Amino acid sequence: ITDRDIATRAVARGKDPAKVKVSEIMTNKVLSIAEDAPLEQAAEIINKHKVNRLVVKDNKGKLTGILSLTGLIRENA
């Protein structure tokens, strides 16, 4: 769940964030990338799917981090 999920799927729709279930407002389709993938590939996925974040996984599929569009821009600045 992200701050955007809370803002657009709860608050903007008049739902009380203190009472709504995470499952009701979370993003269901989460994109991921391997932690050893090049940043260029991450940028392509973000651009193609118009998302702001990618889950980063190791070679066993374990979550190791989250790459944000802002972080990607900072890395390339």
PDB file of N, CA and C in Angstrom:
ATOM      1  N   ILE A   1       0.857  -1.178   0.000  1.00  0.00           N
ATOM      2  CA  ILE A   1       0.000   0.000   0.000  1.00  0.00           C
ATOM      3  C   ILE A   1       0.897   1.233   0.000  1.00  0.00           C
ATOM      4  N   THR A   2       0.494   2.213  -0.759  1.00  0.00           N
ATOM      5  CA  THR A   2       1.289   3.434  -0.865  1.00  0.00           C
ATOM      6  C   THR A   2       0.475   4.637  -0.392  1.00  0.00           C
ATOM      7  N   ASP A   3       1.160   5.733  -0.223  1.00  0.00           N
ATOM      8  CA  ASP A   3       0.475   6.962   0.138  1.00  0.00           C
ATOM      9  C   ASP A   3      -0.525   7.359  -0.937  1.00  0.00           C
ATOM     10  N   ARG A   4      -0.202   7.081  -2.170  1.00  0.00           N
ATOM     11  CA  ARG A   4      -1.113   7.376  -3.281  1.00  0.00           C
ATOM     12  C   ARG A   4      -2.370   6.507  -3.199  1.00  0.00           C
ATOM     13  N   ASP A   5      -2.218   5.233  -2.848  1.00  0.00           N
ATOM     14  CA  ASP A   5      -3.378   4.354  -2.661  1.00  0.00           C
ATOM     15  C   ASP A   5      -4.321   4.943  -1.615  1.00  0.00           C
ATOM     16  N   ILE A   6      -3.751   5.369  -0.514  1.00  0.00           N
ATOM     17  CA  ILE A   6      -4.557   5.937   0.574  1.00  0.00           C
ATOM     18  C   ILE A   6      -5.259   7.213   0.112  1.00  0.00           C
ATOM     19  N   ALA A   7      -4.529   8.078  -0.580  1.00  0.00           N
ATOM     20  CA  ALA A   7      -5.103   9.346  -1.017  1.00  0.00           C
ATOM     21  C   ALA A   7      -6.178   9.167  -2.087  1.00  0.00           C
ATOM     22  N   THR A   8      -5.909   8.329  -3.082  1.00  0.00           N
ATOM     23  CA  THR A   8      -6.842   8.229  -4.214  1.00  0.00           C
ATOM     24  C   THR A   8      -7.947   7.195  -4.017  1.00  0.00           C
ATOM     25  N   ARG A   9      -7.680   6.159  -3.258  1.00  0.00           N
ATOM     26  CA  ARG A   9      -8.678   5.095  -3.112  1.00  0.00           C
ATOM     27  C   ARG A   9      -9.420   5.121  -1.782  1.00  0.00           C
ATOM     28  N   ALA A  10      -8.956   5.930  -0.871  1.00  0.00           N
ATOM     29  CA  ALA A  10      -9.653   6.044   0.413  1.00  0.00           C
ATOM     30  C   ALA A  10     -10.141   7.482   0.604  1.00  0.00           C
ATOM     31  N   VAL A  11      -9.228   8.383   0.854  1.00  0.00           N
ATOM     32  CA  VAL A  11      -9.590   9.764   1.183  1.00  0.00           C
ATOM     33  C   VAL A  11     -10.423  10.413   0.071  1.00  0.00           C
ATOM     34  N   ALA A  12      -9.973  10.314  -1.171  1.00  0.00           N
ATOM     35  CA  ALA A  12     -10.691  10.952  -2.277  1.00  0.00           C
ATOM     36  C   ALA A  12     -12.077  10.358  -2.497  1.00  0.00           C
ATOM     37  N   ARG A  13     -12.274   9.136  -2.043  1.00  0.00           N
ATOM     38  CA  ARG A  13     -13.580   8.478  -2.189  1.00  0.00           C
ATOM     39  C   ARG A  13     -14.420   8.557  -0.917  1.00  0.00           C
ATOM     40  N   GLY A  14     -13.942   9.359   0.036  1.00  0.00           N
ATOM     41  CA  GLY A  14     -14.702   9.577   1.257  1.00  0.00           C
ATOM     42  C   GLY A  14     -14.629   8.459   2.274  1.00  0.00           C
ATOM     43  N   LYS A  15     -13.664   7.557   2.126  1.00  0.00           N
ATOM     44  CA  LYS A  15     -13.504   6.462   3.087  1.00  0.00           C
ATOM     45  C   LYS A  15     -12.596   6.913   4.226  1.00  0.00           C
ATOM     46  N   ASP A  16     -12.861   6.441   5.404  1.00  0.00           N
ATOM     47  CA  ASP A  16     -12.052   6.759   6.578  1.00  0.00           C
ATOM     48  C   ASP A  16     -10.825   5.858   6.590  1.00  0.00           C
ATOM     49  N   PRO A  17      -9.621   6.409   6.392  1.00  0.00           N
ATOM     50  CA  PRO A  17      -8.407   5.591   6.370  1.00  0.00           C
ATOM     51  C   PRO A  17      -8.195   4.781   7.650  1.00  0.00           C
ATOM     52  N   ALA A  18      -8.760   5.241   8.751  1.00  0.00           N
ATOM     53  CA  ALA A  18      -8.615   4.519  10.022  1.00  0.00           C
ATOM     54  C   ALA A  18      -9.509   3.281  10.074  1.00  0.00           C
ATOM     55  N   LYS A  19     -10.488   3.217   9.184  1.00  0.00           N
ATOM     56  CA  LYS A  19     -11.437   2.107   9.223  1.00  0.00           C
ATOM     57  C   LYS A  19     -11.393   1.197   7.999  1.00  0.00           C
ATOM     58  N   VAL A  20     -10.855   1.691   6.908  1.00  0.00           N
ATOM     59  CA  VAL A  20     -10.812   0.906   5.674  1.00  0.00           C
ATOM     60  C   VAL A  20      -9.753  -0.191   5.771  1.00  0.00           C
ATOM     61  N   LYS A  21     -10.009  -1.342   5.166  1.00  0.00           N
ATOM     62  CA  LYS A  21      -9.042  -2.443   5.151  1.00  0.00           C
ATOM     63  C   LYS A  21      -8.017  -2.195   4.051  1.00  0.00           C
ATOM     64  N   VAL A  22      -6.786  -2.581   4.333  1.00  0.00           N
ATOM     65  CA  VAL A  22      -5.707  -2.432   3.357  1.00  0.00           C
ATOM     66  C   VAL A  22      -6.105  -3.094   2.043  1.00  0.00           C
ATOM     67  N   SER A  23      -6.688  -4.276   2.113  1.00  0.00           N
ATOM     68  CA  SER A  23      -7.051  -5.017   0.901  1.00  0.00           C
ATOM     69  C   SER A  23      -8.048  -4.283   0.016  1.00  0.00           C
ATOM     70  N   GLU A  24      -8.779  -3.343   0.581  1.00  0.00           N
ATOM     71  CA  GLU A  24      -9.772  -2.585  -0.187  1.00  0.00           C
ATOM     72  C   GLU A  24      -9.150  -1.482  -1.032  1.00  0.00           C
ATOM     73  N   ILE A  25      -7.971  -1.009  -0.652  1.00  0.00           N
ATOM     74  CA  ILE A  25      -7.394   0.147  -1.355  1.00  0.00           C
ATOM     75  C   ILE A  25      -5.994  -0.086  -1.913  1.00  0.00           C
ATOM     76  N   MET A  26      -5.399  -1.221  -1.608  1.00  0.00           N
ATOM     77  CA  MET A  26      -4.026  -1.469  -2.063  1.00  0.00           C
ATOM     78  C   MET A  26      -3.969  -1.711  -3.568  1.00  0.00           C
ATOM     79  N   THR A  27      -2.809  -1.496  -4.127  1.00  0.00           N
ATOM     80  CA  THR A  27      -2.558  -1.816  -5.522  1.00  0.00           C
ATOM     81  C   THR A  27      -2.424  -3.326  -5.634  1.00  0.00           C
ATOM     82  N   ASN A  28      -3.207  -3.928  -6.513  1.00  0.00           N
ATOM     83  CA  ASN A  28      -3.182  -5.383  -6.640  1.00  0.00           C
ATOM     84  C   ASN A  28      -2.087  -5.881  -7.582  1.00  0.00           C
ATOM     85  N   LYS A  29      -1.889  -5.194  -8.687  1.00  0.00           N
ATOM     86  CA  LYS A  29      -0.880  -5.606  -9.652  1.00  0.00           C
ATOM     87  C   LYS A  29       0.409  -4.850  -9.368  1.00  0.00           C
ATOM     88  N   VAL A  30       1.361  -5.546  -8.791  1.00  0.00           N
ATOM     89  CA  VAL A  30       2.631  -4.929  -8.432  1.00  0.00           C
ATOM     90  C   VAL A  30       3.714  -5.445  -9.367  1.00  0.00           C
ATOM     91  N   LEU A  31       4.419  -4.533 -10.005  1.00  0.00           N
ATOM     92  CA  LEU A  31       5.493  -4.915 -10.912  1.00  0.00           C
ATOM     93  C   LEU A  31       6.794  -5.025 -10.142  1.00  0.00           C
ATOM     94  N   SER A  32       7.667  -5.911 -10.630  1.00  0.00           N
ATOM     95  CA  SER A  32       8.950  -6.098  -9.942  1.00  0.00           C
ATOM     96  C   SER A  32      10.083  -6.189 -10.951  1.00  0.00           C
ATOM     97  N   ILE A  33      11.280  -6.089 -10.403  1.00  0.00           N
ATOM     98  CA  ILE A  33      12.491  -6.173 -11.205  1.00  0.00           C
ATOM     99  C   ILE A  33      13.562  -6.873 -10.368  1.00  0.00           C
ATOM    100  N   ALA A  34      14.456  -7.567 -11.018  1.00  0.00           N
ATOM    101  CA  ALA A  34      15.562  -8.233 -10.325  1.00  0.00           C
ATOM    102  C   ALA A  34      16.551  -7.193  -9.827  1.00  0.00           C
ATOM    103  N   GLU A  35      17.132  -7.455  -8.655  1.00  0.00           N
ATOM    104  CA  GLU A  35      18.049  -6.474  -8.068  1.00  0.00           C
ATOM    105  C   GLU A  35      19.320  -6.280  -8.885  1.00  0.00           C
ATOM    106  N   ASP A  36      19.648  -7.224  -9.758  1.00  0.00           N
ATOM    107  CA  ASP A  36      20.850  -7.072 -10.571  1.00  0.00           C
ATOM    108  C   ASP A  36      20.541  -6.571 -11.986  1.00  0.00           C
ATOM    109  N   ALA A  37      19.299  -6.164 -12.228  1.00  0.00           N
ATOM    110  CA  ALA A  37      18.912  -5.619 -13.529  1.00  0.00           C
ATOM    111  C   ALA A  37      19.481  -4.217 -13.689  1.00  0.00           C
ATOM    112  N   PRO A  38      19.769  -3.827 -14.914  1.00  0.00           N
ATOM    113  CA  PRO A  38      20.266  -2.458 -15.133  1.00  0.00           C
ATOM    114  C   PRO A  38      19.179  -1.417 -14.908  1.00  0.00           C
ATOM    115  N   LEU A  39      19.575  -0.240 -14.478  1.00  0.00           N
ATOM    116  CA  LEU A  39      18.627   0.851 -14.247  1.00  0.00           C
ATOM    117  C   LEU A  39      17.847   1.195 -15.516  1.00  0.00           C
ATOM    118  N   GLU A  40      18.472   1.030 -16.656  1.00  0.00           N
ATOM    119  CA  GLU A  40      17.786   1.303 -17.921  1.00  0.00           C
ATOM    120  C   GLU A  40      16.539   0.421 -18.058  1.00  0.00           C
ATOM    121  N   GLN A  41      16.648  -0.834 -17.653  1.00  0.00           N
ATOM    122  CA  GLN A  41      15.493  -1.735 -17.706  1.00  0.00           C
ATOM    123  C   GLN A  41      14.391  -1.265 -16.754  1.00  0.00           C
ATOM    124  N   ALA A  42      14.777  -0.821 -15.578  1.00  0.00           N
ATOM    125  CA  ALA A  42      13.803  -0.299 -14.617  1.00  0.00           C
ATOM    126  C   ALA A  42      13.085   0.906 -15.207  1.00  0.00           C
ATOM    127  N   ALA A  43      13.825   1.792 -15.834  1.00  0.00           N
ATOM    128  CA  ALA A  43      13.234   2.984 -16.450  1.00  0.00           C
ATOM    129  C   ALA A  43      12.249   2.593 -17.549  1.00  0.00           C
ATOM    130  N   GLU A  44      12.592   1.585 -18.331  1.00  0.00           N
ATOM    131  CA  GLU A  44      11.702   1.118 -19.400  1.00  0.00           C
ATOM    132  C   GLU A  44      10.394   0.574 -18.830  1.00  0.00           C
ATOM    133  N   ILE A  45      10.473  -0.207 -17.761  1.00  0.00           N
ATOM    134  CA  ILE A  45       9.270  -0.774 -17.138  1.00  0.00           C
ATOM    135  C   ILE A  45       8.402   0.331 -16.564  1.00  0.00           C
ATOM    136  N   ILE A  46       9.025   1.259 -15.851  1.00  0.00           N
ATOM    137  CA  ILE A  46       8.290   2.378 -15.257  1.00  0.00           C
ATOM    138  C   ILE A  46       7.587   3.192 -16.342  1.00  0.00           C
ATOM    139  N   ASN A  47       8.286   3.470 -17.420  1.00  0.00           N
ATOM    140  CA  ASN A  47       7.715   4.252 -18.514  1.00  0.00           C
ATOM    141  C   ASN A  47       6.598   3.486 -19.225  1.00  0.00           C
ATOM    142  N   LYS A  48       6.829   2.243 -19.541  1.00  0.00           N
ATOM    143  CA  LYS A  48       5.849   1.436 -20.276  1.00  0.00           C
ATOM    144  C   LYS A  48       4.541   1.264 -19.503  1.00  0.00           C
ATOM    145  N   HIS A  49       4.656   1.018 -18.199  1.00  0.00           N
ATOM    146  CA  HIS A  49       3.475   0.730 -17.385  1.00  0.00           C
ATOM    147  C   HIS A  49       2.938   1.943 -16.630  1.00  0.00           C
ATOM    148  N   LYS A  50       3.620   3.088 -16.787  1.00  0.00           N
ATOM    149  CA  LYS A  50       3.187   4.333 -16.145  1.00  0.00           C
ATOM    150  C   LYS A  50       2.990   4.164 -14.635  1.00  0.00           C
ATOM    151  N   VAL A  51       4.013   3.585 -13.980  1.00  0.00           N
ATOM    152  CA  VAL A  51       3.998   3.396 -12.532  1.00  0.00           C
ATOM    153  C   VAL A  51       5.079   4.255 -11.893  1.00  0.00           C
ATOM    154  N   ASN A  52       5.006   4.420 -10.581  1.00  0.00           N
ATOM    155  CA  ASN A  52       5.993   5.230  -9.862  1.00  0.00           C
ATOM    156  C   ASN A  52       6.970   4.405  -9.054  1.00  0.00           C
ATOM    157  N   ARG A  53       6.662   3.113  -8.858  1.00  0.00           N
ATOM    158  CA  ARG A  53       7.523   2.271  -8.027  1.00  0.00           C
ATOM    159  C   ARG A  53       7.618   0.861  -8.579  1.00  0.00           C
ATOM    160  N   LEU A  54       8.764   0.238  -8.367  1.00  0.00           N
ATOM    161  CA  LEU A  54       8.974  -1.167  -8.698  1.00  0.00           C
ATOM    162  C   LEU A  54       9.469  -1.892  -7.464  1.00  0.00           C
ATOM    163  N   VAL A  55       8.924  -3.079  -7.214  1.00  0.00           N
ATOM    164  CA  VAL A  55       9.448  -3.936  -6.155  1.00  0.00           C
ATOM    165  C   VAL A  55      10.743  -4.549  -6.686  1.00  0.00           C
ATOM    166  N   VAL A  56      11.758  -4.600  -5.860  1.00  0.00           N
ATOM    167  CA  VAL A  56      13.044  -5.180  -6.243  1.00  0.00           C
ATOM    168  C   VAL A  56      13.182  -6.513  -5.514  1.00  0.00           C
ATOM    169  N   LYS A  57      13.513  -7.563  -6.295  1.00  0.00           N
ATOM    170  CA  LYS A  57      13.630  -8.908  -5.722  1.00  0.00           C
ATOM    171  C   LYS A  57      14.997  -9.506  -6.008  1.00  0.00           C
ATOM    172  N   ASP A  58      15.436 -10.389  -5.094  1.00  0.00           N
ATOM    173  CA  ASP A  58      16.683 -11.114  -5.320  1.00  0.00           C
ATOM    174  C   ASP A  58      16.414 -12.312  -6.224  1.00  0.00           C
ATOM    175  N   ASN A  59      17.446 -13.123  -6.479  1.00  0.00           N
ATOM    176  CA  ASN A  59      17.294 -14.257  -7.394  1.00  0.00           C
ATOM    177  C   ASN A  59      16.411 -15.374  -6.843  1.00  0.00           C
ATOM    178  N   LYS A  60      16.022 -15.293  -5.586  1.00  0.00           N
ATOM    179  CA  LYS A  60      15.113 -16.269  -4.992  1.00  0.00           C
ATOM    180  C   LYS A  60      13.683 -15.733  -4.922  1.00  0.00           C
ATOM    181  N   GLY A  61      13.477 -14.517  -5.424  1.00  0.00           N
ATOM    182  CA  GLY A  61      12.155 -13.911  -5.417  1.00  0.00           C
ATOM    183  C   GLY A  61      11.811 -13.170  -4.145  1.00  0.00           C
ATOM    184  N   LYS A  62      12.790 -13.015  -3.267  1.00  0.00           N
ATOM    185  CA  LYS A  62      12.566 -12.310  -2.005  1.00  0.00           C
ATOM    186  C   LYS A  62      12.674 -10.800  -2.213  1.00  0.00           C
ATOM    187  N   LEU A  63      11.718 -10.060  -1.647  1.00  0.00           N
ATOM    188  CA  LEU A  63      11.740  -8.611  -1.743  1.00  0.00           C
ATOM    189  C   LEU A  63      12.982  -8.066  -1.047  1.00  0.00           C
ATOM    190  N   THR A  64      13.717  -7.243  -1.755  1.00  0.00           N
ATOM    191  CA  THR A  64      14.913  -6.639  -1.171  1.00  0.00           C
ATOM    192  C   THR A  64      14.847  -5.118  -1.137  1.00  0.00           C
ATOM    193  N   GLY A  65      13.832  -4.553  -1.811  1.00  0.00           N
ATOM    194  CA  GLY A  65      13.705  -3.110  -1.802  1.00  0.00           C
ATOM    195  C   GLY A  65      12.601  -2.624  -2.713  1.00  0.00           C
ATOM    196  N   ILE A  66      12.489  -1.319  -2.792  1.00  0.00           N
ATOM    197  CA  ILE A  66      11.526  -0.676  -3.677  1.00  0.00           C
ATOM    198  C   ILE A  66      12.259   0.456  -4.379  1.00  0.00           C
ATOM    199  N   LEU A  67      12.162   0.465  -5.694  1.00  0.00           N
ATOM    200  CA  LEU A  67      12.771   1.524  -6.496  1.00  0.00           C
ATOM    201  C   LEU A  67      11.673   2.486  -6.912  1.00  0.00           C
ATOM    202  N   SER A  68      11.864   3.742  -6.600  1.00  0.00           N
ATOM    203  CA  SER A  68      10.864   4.751  -6.973  1.00  0.00           C
ATOM    204  C   SER A  68      11.326   5.508  -8.201  1.00  0.00           C
ATOM    205  N   LEU A  69      10.376   6.106  -8.884  1.00  0.00           N
ATOM    206  CA  LEU A  69      10.689   6.940 -10.030  1.00  0.00           C
ATOM    207  C   LEU A  69      11.598   8.076  -9.593  1.00  0.00           C
ATOM    208  N   THR A  70      11.327   8.660  -8.441  1.00  0.00           N
ATOM    209  CA  THR A  70      12.165   9.745  -7.918  1.00  0.00           C
ATOM    210  C   THR A  70      13.590   9.252  -7.682  1.00  0.00           C
ATOM    211  N   GLY A  71      13.732   8.059  -7.120  1.00  0.00           N
ATOM    212  CA  GLY A  71      15.060   7.498  -6.879  1.00  0.00           C
ATOM    213  C   GLY A  71      15.802   7.247  -8.184  1.00  0.00           C
ATOM    214  N   LEU A  72      15.079   6.791  -9.169  1.00  0.00           N
ATOM    215  CA  LEU A  72      15.670   6.531 -10.488  1.00  0.00           C
ATOM    216  C   LEU A  72      16.154   7.832 -11.120  1.00  0.00           C
ATOM    217  N   ILE A  73      15.354   8.880 -10.990  1.00  0.00           N
ATOM    218  CA  ILE A  73      15.740  10.193 -11.542  1.00  0.00           C
ATOM    219  C   ILE A  73      16.984  10.716 -10.824  1.00  0.00           C
ATOM    220  N   ARG A  74      17.004  10.581  -9.505  1.00  0.00           N
ATOM    221  CA  ARG A  74      18.171  11.052  -8.723  1.00  0.00           C
ATOM    222  C   ARG A  74      19.435  10.300  -9.129  1.00  0.00           C
ATOM    223  N   GLU A  75      19.295   9.003  -9.378  1.00  0.00           N
ATOM    224  CA  GLU A  75      20.446   8.169  -9.739  1.00  0.00           C
ATOM    225  C   GLU A  75      21.007   8.568 -11.089  1.00  0.00           C
ATOM    226  N   ASN A  76      20.156   9.064 -11.962  1.00  0.00           N
ATOM    227  CA  ASN A  76      20.595   9.438 -13.315  1.00  0.00           C
ATOM    228  C   ASN A  76      20.891  10.925 -13.464  1.00  0.00           C
ATOM    229  N   ALA A  77      20.737  11.687 -12.392  1.00  0.00           N
ATOM    230  CA  ALA A  77      20.957  13.141 -12.478  1.00  0.00           C
ATOM    231  C   ALA A  77      22.429  13.481 -12.407  1.00  0.00           C
TER     232      ALA A  77
END
